């Protein structure tokens, strides 16, 4: 005897995409990050408030990208659902949800930089990286070129970040130089 | 109390109330998608914008607090153009696939688009393509292209069930709802997000593609999955139970209902429903009969019954049926009892362990609850769970009122079709002692059913020459006269002389 009333059989799921198997969460934090994570948590009133700094820390630790396994591990550590973590990760463009290149080139695509020739810079960067489009790692896996929203350097546009370092008034030649300098 | 002027009317408000709350309370329609009275206002759909006189820009009425001397116009030129602009924006990436969308007919986007939208899009950019058939748990399918990102479903999981399975991911025109990678809801209330969704982005896998809404008939009634008595609307079409949705009642279920209750209608659409009375002939074979023939055969069978003179009822039987059964039992010299399932799935929200939808009413009428098999002459069975096979077979009954023909025990000689809860009208007492009205849904069930209470009254008349069969109003009056019901409020509208019971 069942306590709940009988259920009507659900329609055959042929029209619905197959569900992806749930990732196995990594054990987070790894020993190397433990102290730092706890220091971050102690700075915030709630665990949820520490999500972004902890994700940045995790991304740095796991080859510059956040895999579904790391995402699930951080979600368990913080105590929120992994869909919430996915929401944060996919909102902020400094997080990589796919394996990233060895070096990252961010080209600003907001108004001022765009008017000052950022489109050309991006094309140069993509050509140099041998990448099909922004957000995709180049063939040799060396560069990841990303379109970014305003980097806050409008007065010295166009602006480019290479591995987190800002460069201003960038020209095509300067960008090639910067990328050549990357190992 | 302070007042605010809306469309020229002076309306009172409590400090802290928003403009849309005051407008809705006073019957002023303000369009809205992302606003729901149960949740924190988000103000992201922008369709509820109204003009405040003297203010330079329109404001979202779902977040705008009322203030003294504010004069609001909901239908001014500015308000209308703000809404029309919002509609155009919302439709930029919406596929407008209404002809194949389940929501068509009850879609707010469709309604306002018809009212405010343009016949053609001015956008020349191709629409964004997003995932269209994403499973959210077992019962829900998500279409990100139809979604207008109102976040009602996300807030429902965060604020009402507090389980947080859903979240918004990505940005701008790639924004979509994502589910936790576990892929299952941990709440029993997930399907409420299908009702909440103002567009066709969330559809119920149980109902999608089954019927256009305008071919269905809707009846306000109750859910009888447990003793909470959630208020619902039942949709039927051509004898099939199509779907059930919660109906607002702040005293019982607010706006919600549980998934097991919503999907617990399998027995209504069973292929083995008993549709006409049946009588066993001399060879023990079932023969279809008219109600008159069956009444005669049943009274003969009951007069012959030796073993027991009791009546055993399903815990979902209405007060009218219980009262008629008491009279029938006393005419035979026995007593009426009831049986109902007890679950262990109660939560702090709606689901209760008591599964007999009218168990409280039966107890108030003084009926004993039966747990183990015991002899009875008459059986009334709707749900397997309430009157399980052990009780049915152990009763040795000769007359049975059953919903499903497979539930007729071998000992029975006369079987009457018994409507499921969706096909019966009557009164139920919920777990808190509140009397609510069950209404037979149109276009559900085999049809042509005589109400069970009327049949039992006729049987009583056959057995006891002095008994004049009572109609529904008289049965309700008899219940009202019971001591236990002296202080209880009854719903208005169940008039004396009313005999209507079965629908269709």
XYZ file of C-alpha atoms in Angstrom, chain B residues 136-376:
241
model
C 14.092 20.110 -14.886
C 13.580 17.033 -12.748
C 11.231 14.279 -13.860
C 8.156 16.345 -14.505
C 9.158 19.698 -15.950
C 10.656 20.778 -19.273
C 12.300 24.161 -19.777
C 12.424 26.151 -23.008
C 14.966 28.953 -22.694
C 13.823 30.702 -25.871
C 10.300 31.272 -24.611
C 11.592 32.330 -21.207
C 11.308 36.055 -20.408
C 13.685 35.728 -17.411
C 11.176 36.916 -14.831
C 12.938 34.637 -12.265
C 9.645 33.654 -10.590
C 10.706 29.983 -10.663
C 14.127 30.801 -9.200
C 12.572 32.874 -6.429
C 9.976 30.166 -5.749
C 12.761 27.645 -5.102
C 14.713 30.159 -3.026
C 11.945 31.800 -1.023
C 9.000 29.407 -0.833
C 10.524 25.920 -0.779
C 13.986 27.195 0.229
C 15.634 24.393 -1.724
C 17.452 26.598 -4.264
C 17.637 24.166 -7.210
C 17.345 26.862 -9.855
C 19.486 29.876 -10.701
C 19.948 32.340 -13.523
C 23.045 31.795 -15.654
C 24.772 33.826 -18.384
C 23.954 37.371 -19.331
C 21.789 39.523 -21.563
C 20.174 37.601 -24.419
C 21.951 34.385 -23.438
C 20.468 34.471 -19.973
C 18.651 31.309 -18.970
C 17.511 29.327 -15.967
C 19.822 26.465 -14.975
C 19.191 23.630 -12.598
C 21.537 22.079 -10.094
C 23.636 19.327 -11.690
C 21.879 16.711 -9.552
C 18.943 17.232 -11.891
C 16.244 16.483 -9.319
C 14.074 18.688 -7.198
C 14.327 17.930 -3.514
C 10.908 19.462 -2.920
C 7.466 17.977 -3.441
C 6.201 21.321 -4.719
C 8.304 21.795 -7.851
C 5.437 21.789 -10.319
C 4.093 25.041 -8.938
C 6.748 26.752 -11.054
C 4.862 25.570 -14.136
C 1.797 27.477 -12.937
C 3.909 30.461 -11.938
C 5.637 30.730 -15.304
C 3.853 33.596 -17.082
C 4.863 32.185 -20.472
C 5.294 28.689 -21.916
C 8.913 28.283 -20.844
C 8.145 25.745 -18.120
C 5.758 23.015 -19.109
C 4.566 19.970 -17.234
C 5.652 16.775 -18.914
C 2.427 15.213 -17.729
C 0.233 17.731 -19.543
C 2.287 19.166 -22.408
C 0.994 18.527 -25.932
C -2.156 16.836 -24.606
C -4.786 19.463 -25.233
C -5.366 23.042 -26.233
C -6.794 24.945 -23.313
C -9.818 26.224 -25.171
C -11.074 22.686 -25.759
C -11.056 21.985 -22.040
C -13.624 22.685 -19.348
C -12.451 23.994 -15.991
C -14.195 23.432 -12.676
C -13.179 24.853 -9.300
C -12.950 21.926 -6.878
C -10.669 20.296 -4.315
C -7.728 17.903 -4.323
C -8.394 14.765 -2.302
C -4.867 13.356 -2.322
C -4.622 14.053 1.393
C -6.751 15.673 4.064
C -5.380 19.198 3.480
C -8.106 19.805 0.905
C -6.104 22.108 -1.360
C -8.340 24.229 -3.553
C -7.793 23.378 -7.189
C -9.130 23.858 -10.676
C -9.756 20.640 -12.576
C -9.478 20.683 -16.341
C -11.306 17.970 -18.266
C -11.937 17.158 -21.873
C -14.052 14.432 -23.455
C -14.255 12.309 -20.315
C -10.525 12.573 -19.557
C -9.022 14.244 -16.545
C -6.423 16.501 -18.178
C -4.792 18.436 -15.385
C -5.226 20.002 -11.982
C -3.869 23.355 -10.870
C -3.993 25.048 -7.474
C -6.570 27.771 -6.844
C -5.770 30.538 -4.385
C -7.143 30.099 -0.893
C -5.132 31.882 1.763
C -6.698 29.815 4.555
C -5.786 26.420 3.107
C -3.127 26.193 0.425
C -2.281 29.834 -0.412
C -1.402 29.533 -4.112
C 0.204 26.102 -4.100
C -0.294 22.362 -4.195
C 2.050 19.382 -4.010
C 3.266 17.295 -6.962
C 1.906 13.917 -5.730
C -1.537 15.485 -5.355
C -1.378 17.111 -8.750
C -0.384 13.867 -10.456
C -2.569 11.583 -8.338
C -5.365 11.263 -10.851
C -4.303 8.006 -12.528
C -7.390 6.151 -11.315
C -9.733 8.727 -12.867
C -8.508 7.971 -16.379
C -8.174 4.223 -15.727
C -9.067 1.976 -18.654
C -10.990 -0.293 -16.294
C -13.431 2.251 -14.879
C -16.828 0.800 -13.997
C -19.192 2.872 -16.138
C -22.590 1.221 -15.610
C -24.193 -0.798 -12.790
C -23.556 -4.529 -13.017
C -25.381 -7.475 -11.485
C -24.209 -11.095 -11.194
C -26.596 -13.543 -12.860
C -27.415 -17.079 -11.642
C -24.190 -18.376 -13.206
C -22.082 -15.809 -11.404
C -21.451 -13.838 -14.621
C -21.569 -10.043 -14.610
C -24.419 -8.508 -16.587
C -24.835 -4.765 -17.183
C -28.005 -3.376 -15.612
C -29.925 -0.133 -15.337
C -29.785 1.763 -12.069
C -33.391 0.705 -11.311
C -32.630 -2.995 -11.876
C -29.473 -2.714 -9.830
C -31.295 -1.059 -6.916
C -33.823 -3.897 -6.839
C -31.085 -6.540 -7.046
C -29.014 -4.767 -4.405
C -31.842 -4.500 -1.906
C -32.564 -8.201 -2.403
C -28.905 -9.018 -1.869
C -28.770 -6.878 1.263
C -31.895 -8.497 2.688
C -30.185 -11.890 2.213
C -26.935 -10.723 3.751
C -26.279 -12.687 6.914
C -22.688 -12.091 7.841
C -22.751 -8.322 8.296
C -25.038 -5.311 8.054
C -22.325 -2.686 8.050
C -21.218 -0.173 5.434
C -17.509 0.466 4.836
C -16.723 3.765 3.135
C -13.668 5.261 1.505
C -12.147 8.041 3.635
C -12.741 10.384 0.713
C -16.536 9.958 0.796
C -18.449 13.235 1.098
C -20.572 14.247 4.085
C -23.698 13.607 2.006
C -22.532 10.067 1.232
C -21.583 9.438 4.852
C -24.978 10.621 6.035
C -26.765 8.453 3.439
C -24.550 5.499 4.401
C -25.412 5.928 8.073
C -29.108 5.753 7.209
C -28.518 2.704 5.009
C -26.556 0.931 7.742
C -29.156 1.676 10.367
C -31.937 0.412 8.056
C -30.007 -2.868 7.877
C -29.305 -2.874 11.582
C -25.574 -2.265 11.273
C -23.207 0.671 11.405
C -21.175 2.733 8.949
C -17.369 2.796 9.178
C -14.639 4.317 7.084
C -11.114 3.385 6.075
C -8.347 5.758 5.013
C -4.651 5.506 4.327
C -2.093 7.115 6.562
C 1.184 8.254 5.058
C 4.518 9.196 6.553
C 5.295 12.000 4.148
C 3.854 14.963 6.028
C 5.850 18.185 5.802
C 5.525 21.602 7.341
C 3.887 22.999 4.254
C 0.785 21.312 2.813
C 1.087 17.521 2.803
C -0.437 15.810 5.852
C -0.215 12.161 6.853
C -3.985 11.690 6.869
C -4.916 10.598 3.340
C -8.663 10.308 3.839
C -9.861 13.589 2.372
C -12.952 13.505 4.581
C -11.650 11.394 7.473
C -12.157 14.362 9.784
C -15.780 14.695 8.615
C -16.379 10.990 9.112
C -14.985 11.161 12.640
C -17.138 14.200 13.390
C -20.186 12.236 12.241
C -19.193 9.516 14.699
C -18.005 6.925 12.185
C -15.364 4.526 13.392
C -12.096 4.217 11.540
C -11.356 0.678 10.402
C -7.769 -0.486 10.063
C -8.072 -4.265 9.776
C -10.322 -6.437 7.659
C -13.829 -6.769 9.078
C -17.151 -7.904 7.606
C -19.338 -5.350 5.836
